[in-house]
Short mmCIF file of C-alpha atoms and ligand atoms in Angstrom, two decimals:
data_model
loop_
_atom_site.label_atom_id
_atom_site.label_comp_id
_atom_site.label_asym_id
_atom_site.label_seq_id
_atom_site.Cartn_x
_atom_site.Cartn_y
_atom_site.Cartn_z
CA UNK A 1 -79.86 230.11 20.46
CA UNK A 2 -76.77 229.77 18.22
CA UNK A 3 -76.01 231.65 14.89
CA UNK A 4 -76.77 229.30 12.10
CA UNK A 5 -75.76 228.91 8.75
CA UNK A 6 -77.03 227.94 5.25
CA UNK A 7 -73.83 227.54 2.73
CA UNK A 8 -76.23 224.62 1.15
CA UNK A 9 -78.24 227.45 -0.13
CA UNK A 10 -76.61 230.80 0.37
CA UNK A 11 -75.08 232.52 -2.50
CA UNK A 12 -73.54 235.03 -0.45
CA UNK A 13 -71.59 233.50 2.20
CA UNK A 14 -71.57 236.75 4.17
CA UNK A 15 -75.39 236.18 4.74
CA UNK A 16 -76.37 235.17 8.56
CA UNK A 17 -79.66 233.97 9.57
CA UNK A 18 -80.39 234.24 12.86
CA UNK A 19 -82.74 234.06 15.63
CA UNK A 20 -85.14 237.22 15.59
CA UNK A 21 -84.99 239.43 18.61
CA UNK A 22 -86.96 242.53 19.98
CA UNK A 23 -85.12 245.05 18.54
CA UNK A 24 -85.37 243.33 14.75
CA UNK A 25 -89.05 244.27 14.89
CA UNK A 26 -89.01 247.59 13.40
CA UNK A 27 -86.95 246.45 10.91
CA UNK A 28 -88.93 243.13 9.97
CA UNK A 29 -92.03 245.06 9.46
CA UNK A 30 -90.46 247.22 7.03
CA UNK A 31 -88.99 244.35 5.22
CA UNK A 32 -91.97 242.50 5.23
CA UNK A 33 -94.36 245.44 4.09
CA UNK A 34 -91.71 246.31 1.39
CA UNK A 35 -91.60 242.83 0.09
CA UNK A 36 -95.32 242.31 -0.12
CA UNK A 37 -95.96 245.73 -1.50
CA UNK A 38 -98.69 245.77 1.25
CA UNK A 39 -99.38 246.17 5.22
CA UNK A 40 -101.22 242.83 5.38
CA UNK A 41 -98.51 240.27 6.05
CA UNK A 42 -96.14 242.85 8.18
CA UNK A 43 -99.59 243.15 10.18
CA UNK A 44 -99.48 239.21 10.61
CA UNK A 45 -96.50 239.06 11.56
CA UNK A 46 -96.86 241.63 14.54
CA UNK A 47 -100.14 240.16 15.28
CA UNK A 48 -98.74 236.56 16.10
CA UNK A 49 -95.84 237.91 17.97
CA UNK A 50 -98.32 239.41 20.09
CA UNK A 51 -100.79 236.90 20.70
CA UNK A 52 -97.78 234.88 21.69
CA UNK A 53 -98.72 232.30 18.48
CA UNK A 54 -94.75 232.42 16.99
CA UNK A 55 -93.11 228.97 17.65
CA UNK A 56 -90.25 230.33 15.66
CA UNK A 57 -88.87 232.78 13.94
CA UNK A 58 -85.52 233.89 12.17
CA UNK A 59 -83.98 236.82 9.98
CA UNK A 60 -81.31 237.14 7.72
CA UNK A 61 -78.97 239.53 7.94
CA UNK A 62 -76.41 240.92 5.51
CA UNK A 63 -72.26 242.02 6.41
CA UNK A 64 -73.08 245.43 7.12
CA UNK A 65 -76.09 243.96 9.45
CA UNK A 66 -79.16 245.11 7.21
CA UNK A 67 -82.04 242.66 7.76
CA UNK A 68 -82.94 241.52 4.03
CA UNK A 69 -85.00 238.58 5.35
CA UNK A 70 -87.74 237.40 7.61
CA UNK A 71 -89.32 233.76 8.29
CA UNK A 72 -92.20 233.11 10.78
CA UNK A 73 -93.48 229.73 12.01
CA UNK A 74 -96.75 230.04 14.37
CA UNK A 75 -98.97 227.44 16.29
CA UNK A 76 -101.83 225.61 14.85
CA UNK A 77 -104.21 223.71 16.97
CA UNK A 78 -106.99 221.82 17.51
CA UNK A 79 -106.06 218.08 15.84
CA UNK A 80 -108.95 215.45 17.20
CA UNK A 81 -106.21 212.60 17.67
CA UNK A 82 -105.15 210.73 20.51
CA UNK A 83 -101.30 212.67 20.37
CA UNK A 84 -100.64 215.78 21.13
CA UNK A 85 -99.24 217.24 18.60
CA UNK A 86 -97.16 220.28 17.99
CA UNK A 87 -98.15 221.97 14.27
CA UNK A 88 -96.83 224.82 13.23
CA UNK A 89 -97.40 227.36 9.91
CA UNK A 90 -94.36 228.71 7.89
CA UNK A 91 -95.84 231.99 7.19
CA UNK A 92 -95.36 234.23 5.54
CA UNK A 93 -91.48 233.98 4.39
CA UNK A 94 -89.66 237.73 2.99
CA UNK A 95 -86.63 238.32 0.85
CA UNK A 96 -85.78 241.93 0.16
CA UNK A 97 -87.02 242.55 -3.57
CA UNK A 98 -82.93 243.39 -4.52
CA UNK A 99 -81.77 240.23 -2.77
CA UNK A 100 -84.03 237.49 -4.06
CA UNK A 101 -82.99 234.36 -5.52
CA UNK A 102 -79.99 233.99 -3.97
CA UNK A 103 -81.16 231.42 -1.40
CA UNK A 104 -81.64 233.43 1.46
CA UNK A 105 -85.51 232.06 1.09
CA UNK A 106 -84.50 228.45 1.05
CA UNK A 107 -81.70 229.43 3.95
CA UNK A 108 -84.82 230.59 6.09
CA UNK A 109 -86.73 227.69 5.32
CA UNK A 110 -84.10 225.15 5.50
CA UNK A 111 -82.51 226.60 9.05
CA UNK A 112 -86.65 226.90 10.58
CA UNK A 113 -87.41 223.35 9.58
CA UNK A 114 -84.14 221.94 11.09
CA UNK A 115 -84.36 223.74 14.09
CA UNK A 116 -88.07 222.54 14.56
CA UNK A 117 -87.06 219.16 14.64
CA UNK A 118 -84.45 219.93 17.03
CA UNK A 119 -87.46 221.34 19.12
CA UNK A 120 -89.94 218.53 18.79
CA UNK A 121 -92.08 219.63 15.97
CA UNK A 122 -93.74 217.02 14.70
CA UNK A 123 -95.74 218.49 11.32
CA UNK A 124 -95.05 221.63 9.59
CA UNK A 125 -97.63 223.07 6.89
CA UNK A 126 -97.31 225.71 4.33
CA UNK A 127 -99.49 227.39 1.91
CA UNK A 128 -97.23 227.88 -1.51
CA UNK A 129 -96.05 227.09 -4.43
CA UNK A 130 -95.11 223.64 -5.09
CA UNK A 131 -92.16 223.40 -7.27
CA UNK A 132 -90.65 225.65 -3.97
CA UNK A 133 -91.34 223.75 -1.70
CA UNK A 134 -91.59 220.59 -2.43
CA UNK A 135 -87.49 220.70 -2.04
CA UNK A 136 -87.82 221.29 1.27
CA UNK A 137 -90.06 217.88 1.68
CA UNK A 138 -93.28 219.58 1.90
CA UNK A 139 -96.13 217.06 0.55
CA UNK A 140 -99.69 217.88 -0.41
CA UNK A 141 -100.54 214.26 -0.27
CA UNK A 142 -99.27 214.66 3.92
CA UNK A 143 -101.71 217.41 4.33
CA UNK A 144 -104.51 215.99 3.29
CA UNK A 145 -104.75 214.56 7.07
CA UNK A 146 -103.94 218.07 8.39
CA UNK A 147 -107.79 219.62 7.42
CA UNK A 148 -108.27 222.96 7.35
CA UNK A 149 -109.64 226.03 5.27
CA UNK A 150 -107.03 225.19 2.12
CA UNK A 151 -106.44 222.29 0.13
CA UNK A 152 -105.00 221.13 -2.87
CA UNK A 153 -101.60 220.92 -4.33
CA UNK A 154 -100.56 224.56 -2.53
CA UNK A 155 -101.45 223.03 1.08
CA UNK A 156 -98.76 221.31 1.70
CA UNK A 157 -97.32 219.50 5.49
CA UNK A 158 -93.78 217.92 5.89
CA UNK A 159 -93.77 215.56 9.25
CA UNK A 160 -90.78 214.92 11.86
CA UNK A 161 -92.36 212.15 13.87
CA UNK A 162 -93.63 208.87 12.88
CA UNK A 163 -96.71 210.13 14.88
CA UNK A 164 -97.21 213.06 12.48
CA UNK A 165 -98.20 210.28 10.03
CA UNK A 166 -101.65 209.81 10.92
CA UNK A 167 -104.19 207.34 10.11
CA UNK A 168 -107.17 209.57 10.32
CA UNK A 169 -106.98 212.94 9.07
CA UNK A 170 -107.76 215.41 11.72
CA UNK A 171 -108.97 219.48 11.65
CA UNK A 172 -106.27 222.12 12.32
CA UNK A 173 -106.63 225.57 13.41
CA UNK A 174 -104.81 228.53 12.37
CA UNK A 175 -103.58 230.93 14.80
CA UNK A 176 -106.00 233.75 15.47
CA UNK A 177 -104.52 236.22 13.54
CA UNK A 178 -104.69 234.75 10.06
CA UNK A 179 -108.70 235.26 10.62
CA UNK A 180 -108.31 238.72 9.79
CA UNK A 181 -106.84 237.43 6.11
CA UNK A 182 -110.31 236.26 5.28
C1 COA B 1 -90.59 233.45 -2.23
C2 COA B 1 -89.27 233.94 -1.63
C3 COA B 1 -89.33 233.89 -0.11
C4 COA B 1 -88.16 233.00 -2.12
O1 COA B 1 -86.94 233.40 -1.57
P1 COA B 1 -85.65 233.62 -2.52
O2 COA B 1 -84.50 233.85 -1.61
O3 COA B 1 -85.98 234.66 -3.53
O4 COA B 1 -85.58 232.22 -3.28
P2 COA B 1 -84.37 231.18 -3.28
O5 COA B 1 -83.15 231.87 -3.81
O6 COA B 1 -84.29 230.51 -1.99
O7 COA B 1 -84.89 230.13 -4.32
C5 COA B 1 -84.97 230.45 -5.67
C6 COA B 1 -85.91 229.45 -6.30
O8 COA B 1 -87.23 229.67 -5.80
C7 COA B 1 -88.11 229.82 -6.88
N1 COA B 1 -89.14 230.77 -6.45
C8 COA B 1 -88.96 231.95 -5.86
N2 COA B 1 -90.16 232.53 -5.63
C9 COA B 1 -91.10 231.68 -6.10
C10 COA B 1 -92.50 231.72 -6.17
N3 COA B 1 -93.22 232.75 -5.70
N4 COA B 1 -93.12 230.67 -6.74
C11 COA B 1 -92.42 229.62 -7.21
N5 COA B 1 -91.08 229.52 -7.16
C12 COA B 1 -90.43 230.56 -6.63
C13 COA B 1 -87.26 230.37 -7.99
O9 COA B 1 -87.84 230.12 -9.23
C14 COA B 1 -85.98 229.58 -7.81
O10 COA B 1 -86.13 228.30 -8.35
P3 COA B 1 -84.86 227.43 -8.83
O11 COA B 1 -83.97 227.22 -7.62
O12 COA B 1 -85.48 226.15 -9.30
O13 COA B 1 -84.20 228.26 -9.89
C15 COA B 1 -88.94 235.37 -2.09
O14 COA B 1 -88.83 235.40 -3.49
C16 COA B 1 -89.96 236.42 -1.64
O15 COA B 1 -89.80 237.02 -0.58
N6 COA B 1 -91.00 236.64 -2.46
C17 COA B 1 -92.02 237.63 -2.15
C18 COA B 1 -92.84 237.23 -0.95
C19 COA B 1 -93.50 235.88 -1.11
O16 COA B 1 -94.12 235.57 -2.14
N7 COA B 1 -93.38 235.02 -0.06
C20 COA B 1 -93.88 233.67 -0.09
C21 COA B 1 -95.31 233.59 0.33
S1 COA B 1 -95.47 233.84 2.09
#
């Protein structure tokens, strides 16, 4: 997959984001468990790649090649409606602590969402803050037809497809992993 590039976001122009690969893994569970102060999310993220639930994900990576962040996209399931269609989950999203807000988060989200359309996506949903991601096009209202254990204002969807916009609302399914969040 090619390099991509954010300079709609990216502060440092140096920063790359990138496809993940094999050998990032080490260093995206450090990242991640750094970031979170925790092993929960870092767990997640190992967890999905290995119950083959990623769709997508991507790092960022500074000049001298130090991974200061991590984005993960994974499949939900399970929607009742006559199309089949592809969900996915942005989550959970890392910057290292030292190189936040500098749009390396919006870089990650920005470069995922585009390249999920490129792939045939059709919905997208996130759990977050709103004033975030709301930029991105995320919509509570949207996810109201995507039903599943959250709600409200932080559940949010952004669709690619006119057949993302459903009539009824349907139930979604997180990947398996995310059970263990509780
Ligand atoms: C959330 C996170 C990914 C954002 O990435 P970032 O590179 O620091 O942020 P960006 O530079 O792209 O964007 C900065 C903007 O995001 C806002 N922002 C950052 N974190 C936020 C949060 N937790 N809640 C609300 N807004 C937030 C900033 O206020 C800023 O807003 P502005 O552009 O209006 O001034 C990053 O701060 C991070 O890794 N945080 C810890 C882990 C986390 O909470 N992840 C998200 C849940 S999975």
């Amino acid at each position: 997959m090619a390099e991509m590039e954010e300079p709609r976001f990216l502060k440092d122009p140096e920063i790359r984001i990138r496809p993940f690969v094999q050998g990032d893994a080490e260093a995206v569970g450090t990242l991640v468990r750094d970031v979170f102060e925790r092993d929960m999310e870092a767990q997640l993220v190992h967890d999905l790649r290995r119950c083959k639930a990623m769709v997508l994900e991507l790092v960022a990576e500074d000049a001298a090649g130090e991974l200061v962040g991590h984005i993960a996209f994974s499949r939900m399931t399970g929607c009742q409606v006559g199309h089949p269609l592809q969900i996915s989950c942005l989550a959970p999203v890392s910057v290292a602590k030292q190189r936040q807000m500098q749009g390396i988060g919006a870089a990650l989200i920005q470069s995922g969402l585009d390249q999920l359309q490129g792939l045939g996506e059709d919905v997208v949903t996130v759990l977050g803050a709103p004033e975030y991601y709301t930029r991105f096009g995320f919509d509570s209202e949207l996810a109201k037809k995507y039903q599943g254990p959250y709600s409200g204002k932080v559940y949010m969807a952004v669709a690619f497809t006119r057949e993302a916009q459903l009539e009824n609302a349907c139930q979604v399914t997180y990947a398996t992993p995310f059970q263990a969040l509780g």
